[in-house]
XYZ file of C-alpha atoms in Angstrom:
691
model
C -17.794 15.483 -15.582
C -20.314 18.240 -15.066
C -23.707 17.005 -13.965
C -27.219 18.361 -14.331
C -29.661 17.113 -11.780
C -32.820 18.900 -13.291
C -35.644 16.413 -13.912
C -36.076 15.313 -17.477
C -32.502 15.904 -18.588
C -31.096 13.009 -20.489
C -27.880 14.335 -21.840
C -25.537 17.017 -20.540
C -24.524 18.708 -23.832
C -22.420 21.556 -22.491
C -19.154 22.505 -24.214
C -17.055 20.311 -21.929
C -18.994 17.136 -22.483
C -19.182 17.883 -26.184
C -15.373 18.250 -26.273
C -14.943 15.057 -24.193
C -17.157 13.157 -26.660
C -15.441 14.629 -29.850
C -11.910 14.051 -28.455
C -12.773 10.393 -27.585
C -14.399 9.684 -30.978
C -11.493 11.196 -32.965
C -8.945 9.309 -30.889
C -10.792 6.087 -31.451
C -10.979 6.641 -35.241
C -7.256 7.440 -35.377
C -6.429 4.213 -33.392
C -8.465 2.173 -35.821
C -6.818 3.838 -38.848
C -3.369 2.929 -37.388
C -4.433 -0.721 -36.809
C -5.655 -0.933 -40.357
C -2.576 0.614 -41.692
C -0.394 -1.915 -39.804
C -2.735 -4.708 -40.934
C -3.180 -6.135 -37.458
C -5.332 -9.203 -37.130
C -7.989 -7.663 -34.959
C -7.960 -3.852 -35.423
C -11.099 -3.501 -33.274
C -8.971 -3.990 -30.152
C -7.360 -0.586 -30.826
C -10.620 1.357 -30.881
C -11.880 -0.846 -28.092
C -8.924 0.138 -25.872
C -9.693 3.853 -26.378
C -13.114 3.510 -24.894
C -11.852 1.230 -22.110
C -9.510 3.995 -21.117
C -12.350 6.579 -20.915
C -11.638 8.597 -17.780
C -12.477 12.047 -16.439
C -8.855 13.197 -15.889
C -5.489 12.884 -17.567
C -3.985 11.138 -14.582
C -6.634 8.566 -14.540
C -6.155 7.847 -18.231
C -2.398 7.612 -17.741
C -2.784 5.365 -14.662
C -5.334 2.979 -16.330
C -3.193 2.984 -19.542
C 0.000 2.154 -17.688
C -1.483 -0.705 -15.780
C -3.304 -2.055 -18.768
C -0.066 -1.969 -20.802
C 1.939 -3.649 -17.962
C -0.793 -6.319 -17.488
C -0.869 -6.962 -21.268
C 2.899 -7.415 -21.504
C 3.027 -9.875 -18.503
C 0.009 -11.787 -19.725
C 1.480 -12.109 -23.310
C 4.684 -13.476 -21.897
C 2.886 -15.981 -19.629
C 0.641 -16.995 -22.459
C 3.477 -17.646 -24.879
C 5.212 -19.775 -22.166
C 2.116 -21.716 -21.499
C 1.504 -22.466 -25.217
C 5.207 -23.504 -25.593
C 5.044 -25.900 -22.669
C 1.450 -27.242 -22.739
C -0.044 -26.791 -26.226
C -0.032 -30.544 -26.805
C -1.717 -31.424 -23.579
C -5.298 -29.891 -23.086
C -5.480 -30.695 -19.468
C -2.222 -29.016 -18.671
C -3.121 -26.066 -20.949
C -6.477 -25.545 -19.162
C -4.710 -26.056 -15.769
C -2.110 -23.418 -16.633
C -4.923 -20.965 -17.720
C -6.786 -21.793 -14.358
C -3.766 -21.101 -12.422
C -3.014 -17.780 -14.197
C -6.707 -16.708 -13.707
C -6.479 -17.538 -9.992
C -3.340 -15.462 -9.512
C -4.689 -12.524 -11.440
C -8.012 -12.293 -9.750
C -6.534 -13.009 -6.393
C -4.322 -9.983 -6.997
C -7.193 -7.917 -8.237
C -9.081 -8.630 -5.002
C -6.115 -7.558 -2.902
C -5.326 -4.398 -4.889
C -6.955 -1.040 -5.295
C -8.059 1.302 -8.123
C -6.243 0.734 -11.376
C -3.734 -1.697 -9.812
C -6.640 -4.071 -9.505
C -7.559 -3.282 -13.090
C -4.123 -4.196 -14.228
C -4.405 -7.573 -12.593
C -7.819 -8.197 -14.237
C -6.566 -7.161 -17.652
C -3.585 -9.519 -17.329
C -5.978 -12.336 -16.545
C -8.182 -11.476 -19.568
C -5.317 -11.095 -22.020
C -3.550 -14.272 -20.747
C -6.557 -16.397 -21.589
C -6.839 -14.961 -24.968
C -3.204 -15.559 -25.883
C -3.225 -19.083 -24.289
C -6.297 -20.293 -26.169
C -5.703 -18.409 -29.464
C -2.075 -19.518 -29.395
C -2.933 -23.157 -28.696
C -5.052 -23.238 -31.873
C -2.001 -22.383 -33.888
C 1.204 -22.852 -31.677
C 3.629 -21.849 -34.503
C 1.858 -18.547 -34.694
C 1.397 -17.885 -31.019
C 3.968 -15.233 -30.865
C 2.203 -13.351 -33.677
C -1.060 -13.510 -31.698
C 0.735 -12.065 -28.609
C 2.520 -9.386 -30.710
C -0.775 -8.327 -32.409
C -2.565 -8.160 -28.991
C 0.189 -6.042 -27.460
C 0.410 -3.800 -30.615
C -3.353 -3.229 -30.826
C -3.709 -2.399 -27.183
C -0.580 -0.115 -27.303
C -2.083 1.840 -30.236
C -5.256 2.382 -28.218
C -3.495 3.420 -25.060
C -1.210 5.866 -27.011
C -4.163 7.514 -28.808
C -6.327 7.786 -25.766
C -3.536 9.093 -23.614
C -2.361 11.695 -26.168
C -5.839 12.986 -26.792
C -6.432 13.388 -22.989
C -3.076 15.039 -22.417
C -3.082 17.445 -25.447
C -6.743 18.472 -25.912
C -7.892 20.569 -22.950
C -6.485 18.200 -20.308
C -8.166 17.933 -16.902
C -5.712 16.825 -14.281
C -6.523 14.444 -11.445
C -4.663 16.833 -9.111
C -6.919 19.676 -10.124
C -10.018 17.497 -9.622
C -8.668 16.349 -6.168
C -8.318 20.018 -5.099
C -11.821 20.784 -6.225
C -13.214 17.747 -4.512
C -11.409 18.529 -1.260
C -12.751 22.150 -1.264
C -16.380 20.871 -1.953
C -15.995 18.256 0.769
C -14.576 20.837 3.200
C -17.661 23.080 2.709
C -20.001 20.069 3.017
C -18.257 18.952 6.218
C -18.480 22.317 7.762
C -22.184 22.487 6.961
C -22.531 18.974 8.555
C -20.725 20.140 11.657
C -23.182 23.185 11.927
C -26.026 20.736 11.857
C -24.448 18.773 14.609
C -23.961 21.863 16.796
C -27.783 22.464 16.595
C -29.339 19.667 18.526
C -32.743 20.508 16.999
C -31.482 19.342 13.537
C -33.510 16.256 12.452
C -31.578 13.005 13.006
C -32.560 11.668 9.615
C -31.174 14.647 7.932
C -27.882 14.378 9.826
C -27.651 10.687 8.895
C -28.344 11.439 5.203
C -25.802 14.193 5.199
C -23.115 11.863 6.762
C -23.928 9.134 4.226
C -23.411 11.565 1.495
C -20.020 12.571 2.833
C -18.490 9.181 3.336
C -18.352 8.126 -0.375
C -16.222 11.252 -1.102
C -13.371 9.480 0.709
C -13.449 6.757 -1.901
C -13.091 9.408 -4.530
C -10.229 10.922 -2.547
C -8.391 7.598 -2.704
C -8.860 7.155 -6.400
C -7.884 10.654 -7.364
C -4.754 10.734 -5.326
C -3.561 7.492 -6.955
C -4.183 8.934 -10.390
C -2.277 12.136 -9.586
C 0.901 10.134 -9.183
C 1.070 9.830 -13.034
C 0.908 13.661 -13.529
C 3.495 16.370 -13.189
C 5.171 16.885 -9.802
C 3.116 19.941 -8.930
C -0.171 18.009 -9.460
C 0.723 15.067 -7.274
C -0.834 14.593 -3.883
C 1.385 13.518 -0.914
C 0.224 10.037 -0.212
C 0.984 10.069 3.531
C -0.493 13.511 4.058
C -3.652 12.539 2.143
C -3.993 9.644 4.558
C -3.924 12.198 7.338
C -6.687 14.213 5.585
C -8.832 11.004 5.337
C -8.341 10.152 8.983
C -9.131 13.716 10.119
C -12.240 13.791 7.954
C -13.556 10.504 9.480
C -12.558 11.794 13.000
C -14.569 14.915 12.584
C -17.576 12.923 11.350
C -17.321 10.683 14.375
C -17.191 13.649 16.790
C -20.097 15.368 14.897
C -22.253 12.351 15.259
C -21.576 12.000 19.015
C -22.184 15.744 19.562
C -25.459 15.711 17.714
C -26.733 12.710 19.663
C -25.762 14.382 22.835
C -27.533 17.659 22.076
C -30.551 15.980 20.473
C -31.199 14.298 23.762
C -31.661 17.682 25.379
C -28.362 17.452 27.287
C -28.083 21.192 28.058
C -31.662 21.759 28.842
C -33.005 25.360 29.537
C -30.854 26.110 32.547
C -29.846 29.871 32.468
C -26.412 28.810 33.948
C -25.730 27.020 30.628
C -26.732 29.962 28.485
C -22.972 30.728 27.664
C -22.475 27.211 26.342
C -25.593 27.461 24.125
C -24.422 30.849 22.873
C -20.989 29.473 22.022
C -22.516 26.557 20.133
C -24.737 28.764 18.135
C -21.872 31.140 17.307
C -19.772 28.234 16.023
C -22.620 26.888 13.963
C -23.209 30.362 12.307
C -19.583 30.545 11.430
C -19.576 27.165 9.857
C -22.714 27.801 7.919
C -20.990 30.670 6.270
C -18.594 28.100 4.689
C -15.389 26.322 5.781
C -12.209 28.367 5.766
C -9.752 27.300 3.106
C -6.189 26.291 3.799
C -3.715 28.682 5.266
C -2.429 31.283 4.648
C -5.295 32.529 2.287
C -8.029 32.367 4.990
C -5.972 33.161 8.075
C -8.724 35.398 9.590
C -11.353 32.673 9.240
C -9.075 30.058 10.656
C -8.217 32.376 13.553
C -11.912 32.909 14.301
C -12.466 29.181 14.336
C -9.454 28.716 16.705
C -10.880 31.425 19.075
C -14.216 29.687 19.219
C -12.506 26.426 20.003
C -10.565 28.121 22.771
C -13.662 29.697 24.284
C -15.456 26.350 24.395
C -12.535 24.754 26.059
C -12.306 27.512 28.634
C -16.034 27.159 29.279
C -15.516 23.440 29.988
C -12.753 24.130 32.327
C -14.789 26.751 34.171
C -17.648 24.361 34.829
C -15.182 21.641 35.816
C -13.191 23.766 38.282
C -15.554 26.356 39.659
C -18.169 25.763 42.321
C -21.592 26.109 40.817
C -25.156 25.826 42.096
C -25.711 23.414 39.246
C -26.044 19.632 40.270
C -22.942 17.594 39.728
C -24.570 15.786 36.792
C -25.370 19.038 35.045
C -21.776 20.201 35.451
C -20.558 16.954 33.919
C -22.989 17.414 31.080
C -21.693 20.930 30.353
C -18.091 19.777 30.459
C -18.854 16.942 28.071
C -20.689 19.074 25.494
C -18.026 21.801 25.566
C -15.217 19.195 25.257
C -17.005 17.404 22.363
C -17.695 20.682 20.484
C -14.052 21.930 21.039
C -12.675 18.664 19.877
C -14.792 18.695 16.696
C -13.658 22.261 15.933
C -10.017 21.228 16.618
C -10.432 18.331 14.254
C -11.772 20.681 11.551
C -8.856 23.011 12.032
C -6.234 20.246 11.770
C -8.036 18.844 8.745
C -7.665 22.238 7.037
C -3.977 22.385 7.958
C -3.416 18.799 6.640
C -5.289 19.629 3.444
C -3.195 22.670 2.816
C -0.034 20.533 2.990
C -1.175 17.840 0.572
C 0.318 19.566 -2.592
C 3.266 21.233 -1.095
C 6.729 20.274 -2.056
C 8.087 17.737 0.392
C 10.886 15.206 0.758
C 10.082 11.656 -0.121
C 7.955 10.034 2.619
C 6.993 6.366 3.181
C 3.584 4.948 3.755
C 2.575 4.879 7.424
C 2.774 1.472 8.956
C -0.414 -0.373 10.062
C -2.604 0.702 7.241
C -5.684 -1.413 6.932
C -5.695 -3.697 3.925
C -8.263 -3.329 1.130
C -9.488 -6.943 1.225
C -9.211 -10.007 3.447
C -6.858 -12.699 2.392
C -9.563 -15.363 2.540
C -12.003 -13.381 0.481
C -9.277 -12.760 -2.286
C -8.518 -16.538 -2.304
C -12.123 -17.332 -2.790
C -12.477 -14.828 -5.540
C -9.500 -16.102 -7.391
C -10.786 -19.682 -6.984
C -14.188 -18.737 -8.233
C -12.796 -17.109 -11.398
C -10.754 -20.289 -12.046
C -13.804 -22.488 -11.447
C -15.842 -20.453 -13.937
C -13.139 -21.018 -16.518
C -13.116 -24.729 -15.780
C -16.956 -25.001 -16.200
C -16.849 -23.299 -19.579
C -13.878 -25.321 -20.819
C -15.836 -28.420 -20.056
C -18.785 -27.207 -21.934
C -16.488 -26.265 -24.855
C -14.853 -29.569 -24.887
C -18.165 -31.446 -24.778
C -19.751 -29.399 -27.592
C -16.582 -28.748 -29.757
C -17.966 -25.241 -30.255
C -16.147 -23.350 -32.982
C -16.685 -20.048 -31.070
C -15.384 -21.277 -27.739
C -12.784 -18.428 -27.745
C -15.627 -15.839 -27.891
C -17.167 -17.606 -24.830
C -13.831 -17.323 -22.996
C -13.683 -13.593 -23.931
C -17.141 -13.105 -22.463
C -16.405 -15.052 -19.367
C -13.230 -13.063 -18.651
C -15.003 -9.771 -19.346
C -17.814 -10.581 -16.864
C -15.273 -11.558 -14.210
C -14.516 -7.839 -14.119
C -17.964 -7.260 -12.626
C -17.565 -9.972 -10.042
C -14.336 -8.918 -8.314
C -14.658 -6.977 -5.094
C -18.428 -6.946 -5.532
C -20.724 -8.463 -2.868
C -23.538 -8.888 -5.319
C -22.243 -9.455 -8.998
C -25.790 -9.721 -10.289
C -26.411 -5.976 -9.651
C -23.811 -5.067 -12.208
C -23.630 -8.243 -14.205
C -27.231 -8.489 -15.573
C -27.270 -4.774 -16.737
C -23.788 -5.406 -18.315
C -25.070 -8.481 -20.201
C -28.132 -6.573 -21.402
C -25.964 -3.731 -22.672
C -23.788 -6.288 -24.423
C -26.768 -7.891 -26.143
C -28.017 -4.504 -27.317
C -24.559 -3.614 -28.691
C -24.467 -6.964 -30.618
C -27.838 -6.361 -32.153
C -26.934 -2.835 -33.103
C -23.700 -4.034 -34.604
C -25.507 -6.862 -36.544
C -27.876 -4.175 -37.996
C -25.021 -1.948 -38.933
C -23.160 -4.650 -40.748
C -26.307 -5.670 -42.703
C -27.756 -2.284 -43.427
C -25.003 0.292 -43.335
C -21.653 -1.137 -44.289
C -22.600 -2.447 -47.745
C -23.176 1.123 -48.722
C -19.810 2.506 -47.444
C -16.777 2.610 -49.633
C -13.314 3.283 -48.263
C -12.071 4.127 -44.775
C -13.110 7.797 -45.097
C -16.905 6.792 -45.212
C -16.428 4.403 -42.394
C -14.768 7.029 -40.343
C -17.555 9.574 -40.976
C -20.221 6.980 -40.018
C -18.388 5.988 -36.786
C -17.859 9.664 -35.995
C -21.691 10.213 -36.261
C -22.330 7.284 -33.917
C -19.499 7.841 -31.398
C -20.032 11.545 -30.701
C -23.675 11.042 -29.310
C -22.465 7.885 -27.511
C -19.692 9.955 -25.975
C -22.331 12.543 -24.768
C -24.107 9.762 -22.864
C -20.842 8.422 -21.413
C -20.005 11.987 -20.134
C -23.448 12.067 -18.374
C -23.069 10.312 -14.976
C -26.609 8.969 -14.996
C -25.980 6.939 -18.203
C -22.099 6.628 -18.035
C -21.916 2.898 -17.191
C -24.572 1.549 -19.600
C -23.544 3.881 -22.418
C -19.880 2.960 -21.900
C -20.558 -0.776 -21.962
C -22.759 -0.461 -25.058
C -20.133 1.647 -27.001
C -17.328 -0.604 -26.096
C -18.979 -3.734 -27.376
C -20.522 -1.953 -30.316
C -17.152 -0.840 -31.676
C -15.686 -4.238 -30.890
C -18.359 -6.027 -32.875
C -18.974 -3.463 -35.629
C -15.292 -2.622 -36.443
C -14.062 -4.997 -39.191
C -10.753 -5.968 -40.743
C -9.227 -4.358 -43.779
C -11.524 -6.487 -46.110
C -15.298 -6.436 -45.326
C -16.479 -10.023 -45.449
C -19.891 -10.255 -43.778
C -20.921 -13.552 -42.382
C -24.278 -13.273 -40.569
C -24.330 -16.796 -39.224
C -20.752 -16.704 -37.902
C -21.432 -13.218 -36.342
C -24.600 -14.479 -34.615
C -22.623 -17.478 -33.455
C -19.890 -15.196 -32.052
C -22.340 -12.951 -30.190
C -24.175 -15.889 -28.653
C -20.921 -17.400 -27.408
C -19.915 -14.067 -25.967
C -23.130 -13.722 -24.022
C -23.149 -17.349 -23.025
C -19.682 -17.052 -21.555
C -20.935 -14.147 -19.440
C -23.922 -16.087 -18.418
C -21.694 -19.003 -17.234
C -19.580 -16.568 -15.157
C -22.678 -15.085 -13.527
C -24.097 -18.529 -12.684
C -20.849 -19.631 -11.129
C -20.740 -16.270 -9.133
C -24.226 -16.971 -7.886
C -23.565 -20.569 -6.844
C -20.271 -19.523 -5.205
C -20.958 -16.149 -3.432
C -17.943 -14.380 -2.224
C -18.455 -11.191 -0.174
C -16.336 -8.789 2.003
C -18.355 -9.935 5.030
C -15.370 -11.717 6.481
C -13.283 -8.537 6.287
C -16.072 -6.605 7.882
C -16.524 -9.046 10.677
C -12.786 -9.218 11.412
C -12.655 -5.388 11.720
C -15.732 -5.366 14.016
C -14.373 -8.316 16.165
C -10.956 -6.779 16.465
C -12.335 -3.315 17.446
C -14.672 -4.630 20.200
C -12.578 -7.555 21.486
C -9.029 -6.150 21.183
C -8.791 -2.418 20.520
C -11.274 -0.913 22.867
C -10.434 -3.366 25.713
C -6.705 -2.356 25.270
C -7.546 1.292 25.806
C -9.775 0.623 28.887
C -7.020 -1.447 30.405
C -4.362 1.149 29.639
C -2.327 -1.088 27.292
C -2.409 1.212 24.266
C -2.880 4.993 23.917
C -6.377 6.037 22.777
C -4.900 8.092 19.884
C -3.381 4.950 18.395
C -6.547 2.936 18.717
C -8.719 5.711 17.288
C -6.349 6.049 14.316
C -6.444 2.392 13.602
C -10.289 2.244 13.757
C -10.631 5.226 11.384
C -8.145 3.559 8.898
C -10.329 0.487 8.972
C -13.334 2.543 8.197
C -11.527 4.093 5.188
C -10.363 0.675 3.947
C -13.882 -0.720 4.293
C -15.682 2.224 2.602
C -15.343 0.925 -1.008
C -17.112 -2.288 0.055
C -19.969 -0.579 2.086
C -23.393 0.135 0.657
C -24.594 2.630 3.166
C -28.200 2.199 1.963
C -28.090 -1.341 3.483
C -28.997 -1.151 7.194
C -26.270 -3.610 8.191
C -23.603 -1.596 6.383
C -24.891 1.629 7.809
C -24.887 0.290 11.297
C -21.274 -0.974 10.842
C -20.032 2.390 9.742
C -21.916 4.127 12.624
C -20.632 1.534 15.091
C -16.957 2.056 14.038
C -17.322 5.853 14.161
C -18.814 5.645 17.646
C -16.018 3.271 18.616
C -13.234 5.754 17.490
C -14.874 8.474 19.626
C -15.391 6.118 22.554
C -11.752 5.164 22.541
C -10.876 8.738 23.442
C -13.354 8.731 26.387
C -12.025 5.372 27.544
C -8.478 6.657 27.340
C -9.454 9.761 29.333
C -11.070 7.675 32.020
C -7.966 5.524 32.216
C -5.723 8.527 32.555
C -7.888 9.896 35.298
C -7.974 6.556 37.062
C -4.097 6.582 37.057
C -3.908 10.201 38.373
C -2.212 10.466 41.761
C -4.596 13.444 42.689
C -7.592 11.179 43.161
C -8.130 9.093 46.354
C -6.642 5.738 46.094
C -10.010 3.990 46.758
C -11.687 5.882 43.877
C -8.771 5.134 41.631
C -9.003 1.390 42.404
C -12.779 1.364 41.792
C -12.359 3.066 38.348
C -9.622 0.689 37.257
C -11.629 -2.351 38.355
C -14.666 -0.925 36.464
C -12.720 -0.281 33.312
C -11.215 -3.794 33.433
C -14.663 -5.254 33.820
C -15.858 -3.151 30.889
C -13.052 -4.453 28.791
C -13.937 -8.079 29.612
C -17.654 -7.477 28.820
C -17.147 -6.386 25.219
C -18.802 -8.996 22.909
C -20.673 -10.501 25.861
C -24.025 -9.676 27.604
C -24.671 -5.896 27.764
C -25.562 -6.122 31.451
C -21.976 -6.750 32.518
C -20.692 -3.615 30.739
C -23.511 -1.522 32.127
C -22.857 -2.791 35.653
C -19.200 -1.996 35.320
C -19.917 1.636 34.377
C -22.538 1.922 37.079
C -19.950 1.011 39.750
C -17.794 3.747 38.529
C -20.692 6.177 38.616
C -21.487 5.148 42.135
C -17.997 5.737 43.252
C -17.800 9.156 41.652
C -21.139 10.323 43.013
C -20.456 8.935 46.531
C -17.027 10.689 46.751
C -17.014 13.721 48.997
C -16.551 16.894 47.199
C -12.731 16.971 46.788
C -10.515 19.976 46.837
C -7.765 21.089 44.479
C -6.916 19.225 41.282
C -9.151 16.239 42.081
C -12.316 18.445 41.667
C -12.035 18.952 37.896
C -10.871 15.454 37.378
C -13.961 14.100 38.985
C -16.205 16.191 36.799
C -14.275 15.218 33.646
C -14.551 11.576 34.602
C -18.283 11.996 35.094
C -18.605 13.496 31.582
C -16.678 10.662 29.973
C -18.699 8.100 31.907
C -22.000 9.745 30.796
C -20.665 9.556 27.173
C -20.141 5.761 27.423
C -23.335 5.094 29.271
C -25.281 6.908 26.605
C -23.556 4.848 23.924
C -24.798 1.678 25.590
C -28.322 2.946 26.393
C -29.171 5.264 23.495
C -26.822 4.671 20.651
C -28.380 1.568 18.998
C -25.646 1.305 16.398
C -22.819 1.312 18.988
C -24.591 -1.050 21.276
C -25.230 -3.540 18.445
C -21.606 -3.189 17.419
C -19.976 -3.561 20.769
C -21.978 -6.621 21.876
C -21.977 -8.336 18.406
C -25.744 -7.807 17.999
C -25.354 -6.560 14.313
C -25.341 -10.209 13.198
C -28.849 -10.696 14.528
């Protein structure tokens, strides 16, 4: 939705937000009317579903509705089976509910986007059908049928409203986000090309870019539910994500190199400085769009890249008065800048192909998983444990509103899955629910007695829901307003006959909040985080992937690709404002770039043009570096120092060996700087991020 960042703005009442709010309110009232007309037991679930499906695009609403419907059907079937088999045995009934909860929340922890939502909805609906059906086993099928009917009505009304009234497609949003991200990435690369750019500004800029990849992943999954011309190619979108991360990694390394004064003021290096400034100026004018519309701009970018590559080759091959180390520095800077521009160009090409017609393609193998298996098991077990604790309290107190408590517990579990700190979402969620219950109580006591007929009720709800929808459409208030509205309509919507019972209503609200409280307490006592997944990625990168490149066992391109895929998979779980998470992201990006330099050193060490003695020293040094990963830093530093001594002590070679020696010195300088000056990489590669 559009956003206004000016201070003091509370709402965003432009025409699009007003249309969004009105469309949502009308769809909700129509859903409630249909539920009343069909005389369903709990018509509030129809209007509740409309607001639960509130999304910014047609594809997102279709995706969420489809997974919600599928989860509801599967949960209803399981619930009916459990009631039929175990309704006479409370222990087995609770055990079956716990088993279902475990499976659903395990699946939610392993899945992504609305697939995870479908698992969570199945867990929630299954509990309601099991416990409601157990209270009246002969009518359990009616409970399940009503639940499916109410939710189906809400899904249909929300989906039709979004698809028919000024639809906003996920594919269109994805195109817009990609264009915005392209321009922001080009500006970030321009910052990197200017070494004088403040480091804090570059870090903030990068941390603002990384969350965009999470939005990429969500929007492309939603676009699958839209028309063929709106759908993003999943495999090509993966390529865009990898290229995006690769450019960020290269930009970070280049900025660190230039910020350290690598080029200095030497007049011999003036052509390099001029080429970098020209590239920065081009990127500051904006990133060229996909071909063929921006062929001239893409051609200019390619020309600058070729010029930088040619400059690097000239410093590597020609005899200069510059010292050997300065030549290596010039080669390294030219190479890094050229590779960054090449990555940008390839990103633009990949982006242009995302929405083109194409044959069916399969997912690339080796994609990093969203969550670790152990973490998902713990999250499923924690959800089942919370259910067991509440059922024990329910049994001990014989509470007549136990089902309301189960509802609250299941809803709060939504906030705990795939969340390192459930309290950050859980407590505001609980406060919004309490406020909604109080508002609904006041409505039922002060407003409803004066309303006669559905028409009056509909007008009142319209007057309430349109302002609420304006808040939902404003990003700053969307989460709190959405939670409040969902629970307000759930509590304030009544059956066909208005029969107020203040005591029963208060009891229901207290049970709902208490179930949420129990879930939060269990989540606090049994913390489950994605730390295991993060540690696994870090350990594999430093102990397996980088050593494999150094020993020549795997190509650098494959290793760099795997590392970048790991970054993309971890991003939804990273809070970059936290130093440990920021260090991990920077360490992984530096590792992806370092893999290329290790691979280049290994190729040079295997080249027949170098003297055998130098080649042997380089191979031994790289093997020692591979063995030192995760151990004391001194061993890795000494391994690189031996290679440097061998390169510096070698007599000036003739022919092809000369540029190879300079290129090797540039790559070696890159790795040495990572160990001595790049704190994030040093902490990552030696396991110091745990300290």
